[in-house]
Structure formats: structure tokens, C-alpha cells
Amino acid sequence: MIYEFPDTSAPIRQGDIFIRLPRVDISLISVLVVGETGEREAKWAEIAQKGEPVNIIVPVRPVAAIVVTQDCDAIRSWDITLCEIRIFKDVERKSKDTSLAKSWKSLITQQARINQKWFYLPPDAKVGFSEKMAVDFMVTLRVPRVELEELRGLRKGRLNAIADEHFRERIGEFFRRYPYDEWYPLDQDELKAYMDEYPETTPFPWQAGK
């Protein structure tokens, strides 16, 4: 498909796909602090107020991720940034009930031009994807470069030249995009139809008749 499979000795580059990297999930409401007297729960606000380093216990789970750091920085930077790779249907809600090839074709090509929050990755057994996947630009991981280099055995592949060029542009589009609430110009009937699909939408005063 759209993947290449570099040798383990090849340097890390943008578009490299890793598996089983640690994603840390931390709650700022309840933090489990480890000290000389044992463990205790605290709120991050309390820890931040003291301004002192602490040891905490956090849940970690292995995830697939792709390097978004540019090649020149991936060679010498202290840290490398990756974005998590997730099942496509969990990233793009419009694909939830998609099954026909014609529908997938439209979603992958047309929706990819509209939705800048993800990058589509097709299934490929060699890279470890048994189903359609997506890079979720909203979820990032930061890892030490030297330590990631030691884990190049977890690199399953990288994007080929065409996909990598597209990926690089999508990263730029995502981080420079203008944030706005796209439903702001809709009239009440249009807004109702929009909210049928996106029920968490909050109407603006002029749409709520205020």
C-alpha cells in the first residue's frame, strides 16, 4: 500500500510508524502521589501551588503513533513528537455506519479535504493494521529522541514518498487552521439539522432567538 519498511538502523524520520509506545493518561483532579510515607491522593492544583517536584503513579497504555517532528529536528532534537494512530471509525464519526466501497471512497477522498483533524492510513498486515486507521492530530505524545532511537525495533514502517508529502502538508494545515464554530451562520432550521448530527452544539444568541 502506501508504506515503506526501513531497516532498523535507518534514522528516525517524519512519517515513521511505531507500535506499543506509552501514552500516559493523567487526571488533574485526582493524582496519586508517592512519598516516603506511602501513597496519597491529591489534586494537581495543590501540587502546583507548592511548585516542587513529586513522584506520582499514572496509568500508561501502549498505542500506535506516527512521527510528526520534521526530519532535521528528528536527528538532533531532545524530544520527538508523535501523534496517536487510532481506528478510523473512532476518529471520524461519519464512518461509523460506512460499509460500501463507494461510500468509503467518498469519505476517504472528500472528507479528507474537509476534516483537517486526521490523516487516513489504509490497512496493511505488514505494518500491523488489520483495519482502516487514522492519525489523530488532536492526540500527541512526546518522547526522548535518544530513547526512541533505542526502540527502533518497534518501528513497523513509514509513509512512502507520496503519502509523506501529503502527510507533511496535512500537519501544516492542522496547526495553522483558523478555529471557528462552523455553525454560526446557520438559520434555525439549518441549525436544527446540524444539531441532529452534532447534538453537543451550542447555539449562538441570534440562533436561539435571543
CSV table of N, CA and C in Angstrom, one decimal, residues 3-6 15-18 126-127 154-159:
chain,number,residue,atom,x,y,z
A,3,TYR,N,3.1,2.2,2.3
A,3,TYR,CA,4.1,2.1,3.3
A,3,TYR,C,5.4,1.6,2.8
A,4,GLU,N,6.5,2.1,3.4
A,4,GLU,CA,7.8,1.5,3.2
A,4,GLU,C,8.3,0.9,4.5
A,5,PHE,N,9.3,0.1,4.4
A,5,PHE,CA,9.8,-0.7,5.6
A,5,PHE,C,11.3,-0.5,5.7
A,6,PRO,N,11.7,0.6,6.4
A,6,PRO,CA,13.1,0.8,6.5
A,6,PRO,C,13.8,-0.2,7.4
A,15,GLY,N,6.9,10.6,9.6
A,15,GLY,CA,6.1,9.6,8.9
A,15,GLY,C,6.4,8.2,9.3
A,16,ASP,N,7.4,8.0,10.3
A,16,ASP,CA,7.7,6.7,10.8
A,16,ASP,C,6.6,6.2,11.7
A,17,ILE,N,6.2,5.0,11.6
A,17,ILE,CA,5.1,4.4,12.4
A,17,ILE,C,5.6,3.5,13.4
A,18,PHE,N,5.3,3.8,14.7
A,18,PHE,CA,5.7,2.9,15.8
A,18,PHE,C,4.5,2.3,16.4
A,126,LYS,N,1.4,-6.0,7.0
A,126,LYS,CA,2.9,-5.9,7.3
A,126,LYS,C,3.2,-4.8,8.3
A,127,VAL,N,2.4,-3.7,8.2
A,127,VAL,CA,2.6,-2.6,9.1
A,127,VAL,C,1.8,-2.8,10.4
A,154,LEU,N,10.5,-1.2,17.4
A,154,LEU,CA,9.1,-1.0,17.4
A,154,LEU,C,8.5,-0.2,16.2
A,155,ARG,N,9.5,0.2,15.3
A,155,ARG,CA,9.0,0.9,14.1
A,155,ARG,C,8.6,-0.2,13.1
A,156,LYS,N,7.3,-0.1,12.7
A,156,LYS,CA,6.8,-1.1,11.8
A,156,LYS,C,6.8,-0.7,10.3
A,157,GLY,N,7.1,0.6,10.1
A,157,GLY,CA,7.1,1.1,8.7
A,157,GLY,C,7.1,2.6,8.7
A,158,ARG,N,7.0,3.2,7.5
A,158,ARG,CA,6.9,4.6,7.3
A,158,ARG,C,6.2,4.9,6.1
A,159,LEU,N,5.7,6.1,6.0
A,159,LEU,CA,4.9,6.5,4.8
A,159,LEU,C,5.8,6.6,3.6
